[in-house]
Short mmCIF file of C-alpha atoms and ligand atoms in Angstrom, two decimals:
data_model
loop_
_atom_site.label_atom_id
_atom_site.label_comp_id
_atom_site.label_asym_id
_atom_site.label_seq_id
_atom_site.Cartn_x
_atom_site.Cartn_y
_atom_site.Cartn_z
CA MET A 11 38.66 -24.95 0.94
CA GLU A 12 38.19 -21.78 2.90
CA ALA A 13 37.58 -18.56 1.04
CA GLN A 14 40.29 -15.99 1.55
CA THR A 15 39.39 -12.54 2.72
CA PRO A 16 40.86 -9.96 0.38
CA PRO A 17 43.26 -7.43 1.98
CA GLU A 18 41.72 -4.17 3.14
CA PRO A 19 41.99 -1.65 0.32
CA VAL A 20 44.19 1.36 1.17
CA LEU A 21 41.30 3.65 0.21
CA GLU A 22 39.45 2.71 3.41
CA ALA A 23 41.71 5.11 5.30
CA ALA A 24 39.51 7.89 3.94
CA ILE A 25 36.64 6.46 5.95
CA ARG A 26 36.11 6.59 9.66
CA ILE A 27 32.91 5.35 11.27
CA GLU A 28 32.01 5.83 14.92
CA SER A 29 29.01 4.28 16.57
CA HIS A 30 27.36 5.99 19.49
CA LEU A 31 24.32 3.80 19.75
CA GLU A 32 23.98 2.23 23.16
CA ASP A 33 21.58 0.03 25.03
CA ALA A 34 19.88 3.20 26.13
CA ASP A 35 18.72 3.74 22.56
CA GLU A 36 17.14 0.33 22.37
CA ARG A 37 15.29 1.19 25.53
CA SER A 38 13.95 4.33 23.91
CA LEU A 39 11.30 2.40 21.94
CA ALA A 40 10.08 0.68 25.11
CA ASP A 41 10.02 3.99 27.00
CA ASP A 42 8.20 5.76 24.19
CA VAL A 43 5.60 2.99 23.99
CA LEU A 44 5.11 2.86 27.73
CA ASP A 45 4.75 6.63 27.82
CA GLY A 46 2.74 7.01 24.66
CA LEU A 47 0.26 4.16 24.93
CA THR A 48 -0.76 4.76 28.53
CA ARG A 49 -1.99 8.32 27.97
CA PRO A 50 -5.56 9.38 27.24
CA PHE A 51 -4.43 10.49 23.75
CA LYS A 52 -2.18 7.73 22.53
CA GLU A 53 0.94 8.59 20.63
CA ILE A 54 4.06 6.94 19.19
CA PRO A 55 6.89 9.20 17.98
CA PRO A 56 7.61 9.02 14.23
CA LYS A 57 11.24 7.97 14.57
CA HIS A 58 10.08 4.39 15.12
CA PHE A 59 8.74 4.11 11.55
CA TYR A 60 12.19 3.57 10.16
CA ASP A 61 13.21 -0.06 10.37
CA ALA A 62 14.47 -1.57 7.08
CA ARG A 63 10.94 -1.96 5.73
CA GLY A 64 9.92 1.51 6.91
CA ALA A 65 12.96 3.08 5.24
CA GLU A 66 12.07 1.27 2.03
CA LEU A 67 8.44 2.43 2.21
CA PHE A 68 9.65 5.98 2.78
CA ASP A 69 11.80 5.73 -0.35
CA ARG A 70 8.66 4.67 -2.24
CA ILE A 71 6.75 7.62 -0.77
CA CYS A 72 9.37 9.95 -2.21
CA GLU A 73 8.55 8.63 -5.71
CA LEU A 74 4.77 9.08 -5.38
CA PRO A 75 3.05 11.64 -7.62
CA GLU A 76 1.33 13.19 -4.58
CA TYR A 77 4.47 13.49 -2.44
CA TYR A 78 6.10 16.63 -3.83
CA PRO A 79 8.62 17.60 -1.05
CA THR A 80 11.48 15.38 -2.23
CA ARG A 81 11.25 16.54 -5.84
CA ALA A 82 10.83 20.18 -4.86
CA GLU A 83 13.84 20.10 -2.56
CA ARG A 84 15.94 18.36 -5.19
CA GLU A 85 14.94 21.00 -7.74
CA ILE A 86 16.08 23.76 -5.37
CA LEU A 87 19.38 22.01 -4.73
CA GLU A 88 19.97 21.53 -8.43
CA GLN A 89 19.26 25.19 -9.11
CA ARG A 90 21.11 26.63 -6.14
CA ALA A 91 23.90 24.29 -5.05
CA GLN A 92 26.53 26.37 -6.82
CA GLU A 93 25.31 29.52 -5.11
CA ILE A 94 25.29 27.75 -1.76
CA ALA A 95 28.87 26.57 -2.39
CA GLN A 96 29.88 30.15 -3.20
CA LEU A 97 28.11 31.65 -0.19
CA THR A 98 29.53 29.15 2.28
CA GLY A 99 32.94 28.18 0.90
CA ALA A 100 32.35 24.98 2.84
CA ALA A 101 35.09 22.38 3.33
CA GLU A 102 32.78 20.14 5.28
CA LEU A 103 29.21 18.95 5.01
CA VAL A 104 27.58 17.53 8.14
CA GLU A 105 24.26 15.89 7.31
CA LEU A 106 21.73 15.00 9.98
CA GLY A 107 19.64 11.96 9.05
CA SER A 108 21.71 11.32 5.95
CA GLY A 109 19.99 8.08 4.90
CA THR A 110 21.00 7.13 1.38
CA ALA A 111 22.42 10.64 0.83
CA SER A 112 20.87 10.85 -2.63
CA LYS A 113 20.16 14.60 -2.58
CA THR A 114 23.46 15.18 -0.83
CA ARG A 115 25.41 14.39 -3.97
CA VAL A 116 24.08 17.54 -5.60
CA LEU A 117 25.66 19.60 -2.81
CA LEU A 118 28.86 17.58 -2.73
CA ASP A 119 29.19 18.04 -6.50
CA ALA A 120 28.98 21.80 -6.15
CA LEU A 121 31.43 21.97 -3.22
CA ASN A 122 33.77 19.67 -5.10
CA ALA A 123 33.58 21.81 -8.24
CA ALA A 124 34.27 24.91 -6.13
CA GLY A 125 37.41 23.14 -4.90
CA THR A 126 36.61 23.56 -1.20
CA LEU A 127 35.23 20.11 -0.28
CA ARG A 128 37.26 18.00 2.15
CA ARG A 129 35.01 16.05 4.43
CA TYR A 130 31.48 14.63 4.65
CA VAL A 131 30.04 13.79 8.05
CA PRO A 132 26.84 11.76 7.75
CA VAL A 133 24.92 11.32 11.01
CA ASP A 134 22.34 8.54 10.96
CA VAL A 135 21.05 5.69 13.15
CA THR A 136 21.29 3.12 10.37
CA GLU A 137 24.85 1.81 10.30
CA SER A 138 24.53 -0.08 7.01
CA MET A 139 23.39 3.06 5.18
CA VAL A 140 26.24 5.14 6.61
CA ARG A 141 28.83 2.49 5.66
CA GLU A 142 27.45 1.99 2.17
CA CYS A 143 27.27 5.65 1.33
CA ALA A 144 30.73 6.26 2.83
CA SER A 145 32.33 3.78 0.48
CA GLU A 146 30.34 5.00 -2.53
CA LEU A 147 31.19 8.64 -1.88
CA THR A 148 34.91 8.10 -1.31
CA ASP A 149 34.91 6.33 -4.69
CA GLU A 150 32.98 9.11 -6.37
CA TYR A 151 35.01 11.95 -4.84
CA PRO A 152 38.70 11.07 -4.67
CA GLY A 153 40.35 12.85 -1.75
CA LEU A 154 37.10 13.10 0.24
CA TYR A 155 37.17 12.07 3.89
CA VAL A 156 34.02 10.56 5.30
CA HIS A 157 33.56 10.58 9.05
CA GLY A 158 30.36 8.67 9.68
CA VAL A 159 28.61 9.12 13.01
CA ILE A 160 26.12 6.41 13.85
CA ALA A 161 23.88 8.09 16.36
CA ASP A 162 20.41 9.40 17.05
CA PHE A 163 20.68 13.08 16.15
CA GLU A 164 17.96 13.91 18.66
CA ARG A 165 20.19 12.76 21.51
CA HIS A 166 23.79 12.78 20.36
CA LEU A 167 24.46 15.91 18.38
CA ASP A 168 27.42 16.52 20.70
CA ARG A 169 29.14 13.50 19.12
CA VAL A 170 29.64 15.36 15.85
CA PRO A 171 33.43 15.81 15.53
CA PRO A 172 35.03 19.29 15.68
CA ALA A 173 34.87 21.14 12.37
CA ALA A 174 37.62 20.66 9.79
CA GLY A 175 37.17 24.03 8.08
CA ALA A 176 34.07 26.02 7.12
CA ARG A 177 31.11 23.74 7.61
CA ILE A 178 27.53 23.36 6.45
CA VAL A 179 25.20 21.48 8.75
CA ALA A 180 22.38 20.22 6.52
CA PHE A 181 19.04 19.05 7.87
CA LEU A 182 17.03 18.30 4.76
CA GLY A 183 13.71 16.80 3.74
CA GLY A 184 11.55 18.79 6.12
CA THR A 185 12.24 16.42 9.01
CA ILE A 186 12.49 19.43 11.35
CA GLY A 187 8.68 19.42 10.99
CA ASN A 188 8.49 16.23 13.04
CA PHE A 189 9.42 18.15 16.20
CA PRO A 190 6.69 19.92 18.16
CA PRO A 191 7.36 23.68 18.28
CA GLY A 192 9.18 23.82 21.66
CA SER A 193 11.60 20.98 20.98
CA ARG A 194 12.06 22.23 17.44
CA ARG A 195 13.59 25.42 18.73
CA ARG A 196 15.61 23.55 21.32
CA PHE A 197 16.95 21.29 18.58
CA LEU A 198 17.86 24.26 16.38
CA ARG A 199 19.80 25.64 19.33
CA GLU A 200 21.74 22.39 19.58
CA ILE A 201 22.53 22.68 15.87
CA ALA A 202 23.60 26.30 16.41
CA ALA A 203 26.10 25.01 18.97
CA LEU A 204 27.80 23.06 16.15
CA LEU A 205 28.34 26.25 14.17
CA GLY A 206 31.30 28.60 14.34
CA ARG A 207 31.51 32.04 12.79
CA ASP A 208 32.20 30.78 9.28
CA ASP A 209 29.63 27.99 9.36
CA HIS A 210 26.09 27.65 8.02
CA LEU A 211 22.91 25.72 8.62
CA LEU A 212 21.02 24.51 5.53
CA LEU A 213 17.47 23.71 6.59
CA GLY A 214 14.74 22.10 4.46
CA THR A 215 11.15 22.96 5.35
CA ASP A 216 7.86 22.14 3.69
CA LEU A 217 5.65 25.21 3.23
CA VAL A 218 2.02 25.90 4.15
CA LYS A 219 -0.26 25.44 1.14
CA ASP A 220 -3.71 24.25 0.05
CA PRO A 221 -4.78 21.64 2.64
CA ALA A 222 -6.02 19.35 -0.15
CA VAL A 223 -2.51 19.22 -1.65
CA LEU A 224 -1.00 18.58 1.78
CA GLU A 225 -3.47 15.87 2.72
CA ALA A 226 -3.01 14.07 -0.61
CA ALA A 227 0.76 14.06 -0.03
CA TYR A 228 0.16 12.13 3.20
CA ASP A 229 -2.68 9.93 1.97
CA ASP A 230 -1.70 8.75 -1.49
CA ALA A 231 -3.97 6.84 -3.86
CA GLN A 232 -1.75 3.74 -3.87
CA GLY A 233 -1.83 3.48 -0.09
CA VAL A 234 1.95 3.50 0.35
CA THR A 235 1.76 6.09 3.14
CA ALA A 236 -0.95 4.02 4.85
CA GLU A 237 1.42 1.02 4.78
CA PHE A 238 4.24 3.21 6.08
CA ASN A 239 2.02 4.40 8.92
CA ARG A 240 0.89 0.90 9.90
CA ASN A 241 4.51 -0.29 9.70
CA VAL A 242 5.10 1.17 13.15
CA LEU A 243 2.75 -1.54 14.49
CA ARG A 244 4.95 -4.22 12.88
CA VAL A 245 7.93 -2.65 14.62
CA LEU A 246 6.13 -2.90 17.97
CA ASN A 247 5.10 -6.48 17.26
CA ARG A 248 8.64 -7.51 16.42
CA GLU A 249 10.64 -5.45 18.90
CA LEU A 250 8.35 -5.61 21.92
CA GLY A 251 6.31 -8.75 21.29
CA ALA A 252 3.09 -6.78 20.79
CA ASP A 253 0.13 -8.41 19.04
CA PHE A 254 -1.30 -5.60 16.92
CA GLU A 255 -3.43 -6.71 13.96
CA LEU A 256 -2.55 -4.25 11.21
CA ASP A 257 -5.99 -4.59 9.65
CA ASP A 258 -7.57 -3.28 12.84
CA PHE A 259 -6.17 0.18 12.09
CA GLU A 260 -7.04 2.70 9.45
CA HIS A 261 -4.61 5.34 8.14
CA VAL A 262 -5.63 8.96 8.81
CA ALA A 263 -3.85 12.10 7.61
CA VAL A 264 -5.31 15.55 8.36
CA PHE A 265 -3.99 19.07 8.09
CA ASP A 266 -4.45 20.83 11.42
CA ARG A 267 -5.07 24.42 10.29
CA GLU A 268 -4.53 25.92 13.70
CA HIS A 269 -1.10 24.39 14.28
CA GLU A 270 -0.27 24.29 10.58
CA TRP A 271 0.89 20.72 10.66
CA ILE A 272 -0.09 17.43 9.12
CA GLU A 273 -1.07 14.81 11.66
CA MET A 274 -0.90 11.15 10.87
CA ARG A 275 -2.89 8.84 13.04
CA LEU A 276 -3.95 5.22 13.22
CA ARG A 277 -7.67 4.80 13.93
CA ALA A 278 -8.95 1.63 15.58
CA ARG A 279 -11.61 0.03 13.39
CA ARG A 280 -13.10 -1.87 16.34
CA ALA A 281 -12.86 -1.84 20.11
CA HIS A 282 -10.17 -4.24 21.23
CA THR A 283 -7.28 -4.78 23.61
CA THR A 284 -3.77 -5.54 22.42
CA HIS A 285 -0.92 -6.75 24.59
CA VAL A 286 2.63 -5.54 24.55
CA ARG A 287 4.23 -8.69 25.90
CA ASP A 288 7.71 -7.39 26.75
CA LEU A 289 6.21 -4.55 28.78
CA ASP A 290 3.46 -6.72 30.23
CA LEU A 291 1.13 -3.98 29.09
CA PRO A 292 -2.48 -4.37 27.94
CA VAL A 293 -3.60 -1.52 25.68
CA ARG A 294 -7.29 -0.84 25.23
CA PHE A 295 -8.63 0.83 22.06
CA GLU A 296 -12.21 2.03 21.70
CA GLU A 297 -13.82 1.86 18.28
CA GLY A 298 -12.71 4.93 16.30
CA GLU A 299 -10.01 5.83 18.80
CA GLU A 300 -7.03 7.51 17.19
CA MET A 301 -3.36 7.18 18.04
CA ARG A 302 -1.04 9.90 16.76
CA THR A 303 2.03 8.65 14.91
CA GLU A 304 3.48 11.81 13.35
CA ILE A 305 3.24 15.55 13.10
CA SER A 306 4.83 17.15 10.06
CA ALA A 307 4.84 20.91 10.51
CA LYS A 308 4.42 23.18 7.49
CA PHE A 309 6.13 26.55 7.50
CA THR A 310 5.67 30.15 6.49
CA ASP A 311 8.66 32.46 6.05
CA ALA A 312 7.73 34.10 9.35
CA ARG A 313 7.64 30.77 11.17
CA ILE A 314 11.08 29.85 9.87
CA ASP A 315 12.54 33.24 10.82
CA GLY A 316 10.96 33.06 14.27
CA ASP A 317 12.49 29.64 14.87
CA LEU A 318 15.91 30.78 13.65
CA SER A 319 15.78 33.80 15.87
CA ALA A 320 14.80 31.74 18.92
CA ALA A 321 17.84 29.57 18.27
CA GLY A 322 20.35 32.42 17.99
CA LEU A 323 20.51 32.11 14.21
CA GLU A 324 19.85 34.56 11.38
CA LEU A 325 18.74 34.23 7.81
CA VAL A 326 21.39 34.39 5.09
CA GLN A 327 19.23 33.42 2.15
CA ARG A 328 16.06 31.48 1.42
CA PHE A 329 15.53 29.46 -1.74
CA THR A 330 12.29 27.96 -3.03
CA ASP A 331 11.31 25.76 -5.97
CA SER A 332 9.48 27.13 -9.03
CA ASP A 333 6.06 26.20 -7.58
CA GLY A 334 6.81 27.66 -4.14
CA LEU A 335 6.12 24.36 -2.41
CA PHE A 336 9.24 23.91 -0.32
CA ALA A 337 12.01 26.08 1.13
CA LEU A 338 15.71 25.66 1.74
CA THR A 339 17.02 28.20 4.22
CA LEU A 340 20.65 29.09 4.63
CA ALA A 341 21.33 30.56 8.07
CA ARG A 342 24.26 31.39 10.33
CA ARG A 343 24.85 32.27 13.95
CA ARG A 344 23.66 35.72 14.87
CA ALA A 345 26.64 38.06 15.10
CA ASN A 346 26.31 38.72 18.84
CA ALA A 347 25.50 35.12 19.78
CA PRO A 348 28.17 33.36 21.91
CA ALA A 349 30.82 31.44 19.96
CA ARG A 350 30.93 27.66 19.54
CA SER A 351 31.76 26.44 23.00
CA SER A 352 34.47 23.76 23.04
CA GLN A 353 35.26 23.17 19.38
C1 AVJ B 202 10.80 12.28 6.49
C2 AVJ B 202 9.67 13.51 8.17
C3 AVJ B 202 10.21 14.56 6.12
O1 AVJ B 202 7.09 14.46 7.24
O2 AVJ B 202 7.00 14.45 5.08
C4 AVJ B 202 6.31 11.12 4.66
C5 AVJ B 202 7.90 11.62 6.64
N1 AVJ B 202 5.53 10.82 6.64
N2 AVJ B 202 5.04 10.71 4.56
C6 AVJ B 202 7.43 14.02 6.14
C7 AVJ B 202 6.62 11.21 5.98
C8 AVJ B 202 4.58 10.51 5.74
C9 AVJ B 202 8.47 12.89 6.09
N3 AVJ B 202 9.76 13.30 6.72
#
C-alpha cells in the first residue's frame, strides 16, 4: 500500500523560500579553480570549503577551545541584544550567510520581546539549512514570517526583498574578514544599498590580538581546522574530477602582521602534478609550494570605521565581549548619503 502524504499544514503560509541559484553559480567553482590554480601564487577562494562535510567541520571548529570568535560573539549578543532591539526597533532581520541561525535566535528573542519582530530573511546558499531553520523558527515564534533567499550573497544581494519595516541587516561571525580590503568595502556598499533611513547594519568582526592566540584559533591541537582546510581538495575531487591526495598537503595558518589577517594555506609535501579532469587541467606543485585557501582579516576600531566610512555608513555603537576579542558594530547610512534606490 502506498503511503499517503499528509496535507500541507496551514502554518507553511508563514514561510516563503526563493531560490536564485543558477547554473552560473555551479560554474563559479570551475572558474575559480581555473583562475586560481593557473597563477604563480595558487589560490582557491574560501567559499568552496562549505559542502555538507565542510559545514559540519566548521560547526566543530566553533566548539574548539582555541576558536574563540563564536563564543565571544554569542556573549556580546546575549549581553546586548536587548539594547540592539531598543536602538533599532527592528521589524525585520535580514541575515547574510545565516547557516543554522543558532546565534540569530538571541537577536530574534530580543526583537520578539520588544514586540517589533515581524519577519526574518535568511540569505544562504544551502537550501536545506534555510528550509529547516524557517520551519523551526516559525514554530518557535508564532506570527513570524520567514522569507528565505537561497543565493550567494556575494553575487545576489539585490535579490533581498524590499524591507517590511525597520530592518537590521546582520553579517555575523567575522565572515567580512574573508574579503580582501577592496572588495570588502565594495561589499559593504552593496549592503548599504539595502538600508533605508531607519535601518541598521550589524557587523561581526574579529579583532587584532596576540598572533599566538590568532594562530592557535586557526591551527587547533585536534587538527579539525586542518581537516576543514583540506576539505576543499575533496570538493575539487568530487565536483571537478580532480585527483588531489589529501595527505600530500599540510595545513598552514599564519598571521600576516602587515595586512593584519590570518592566511590559511595548503603546502605541498612533495613535488607532484595533479589533474583536474573536468577542466582538462594539469596542476604542478613544487615541494613546499603553498596554495592560499583563506584570508580572515582581523580588525581594529579604526579599520572598522574606515570601512564603514568608505561604504557611506556611520557608527551607531560598538559592542565587545568581556575579553575584548571580538566586536559587533551597529551602523547606519550616513545622513547625507543617497537614499535606498528602488525599495
Ligand atoms: C566563517 C569566515 C568567520 O574566518 O574565522 C574558521 C572560517 N576558517 N577557521 C573565520 C574559518 C578557519 C571563519 N569564518
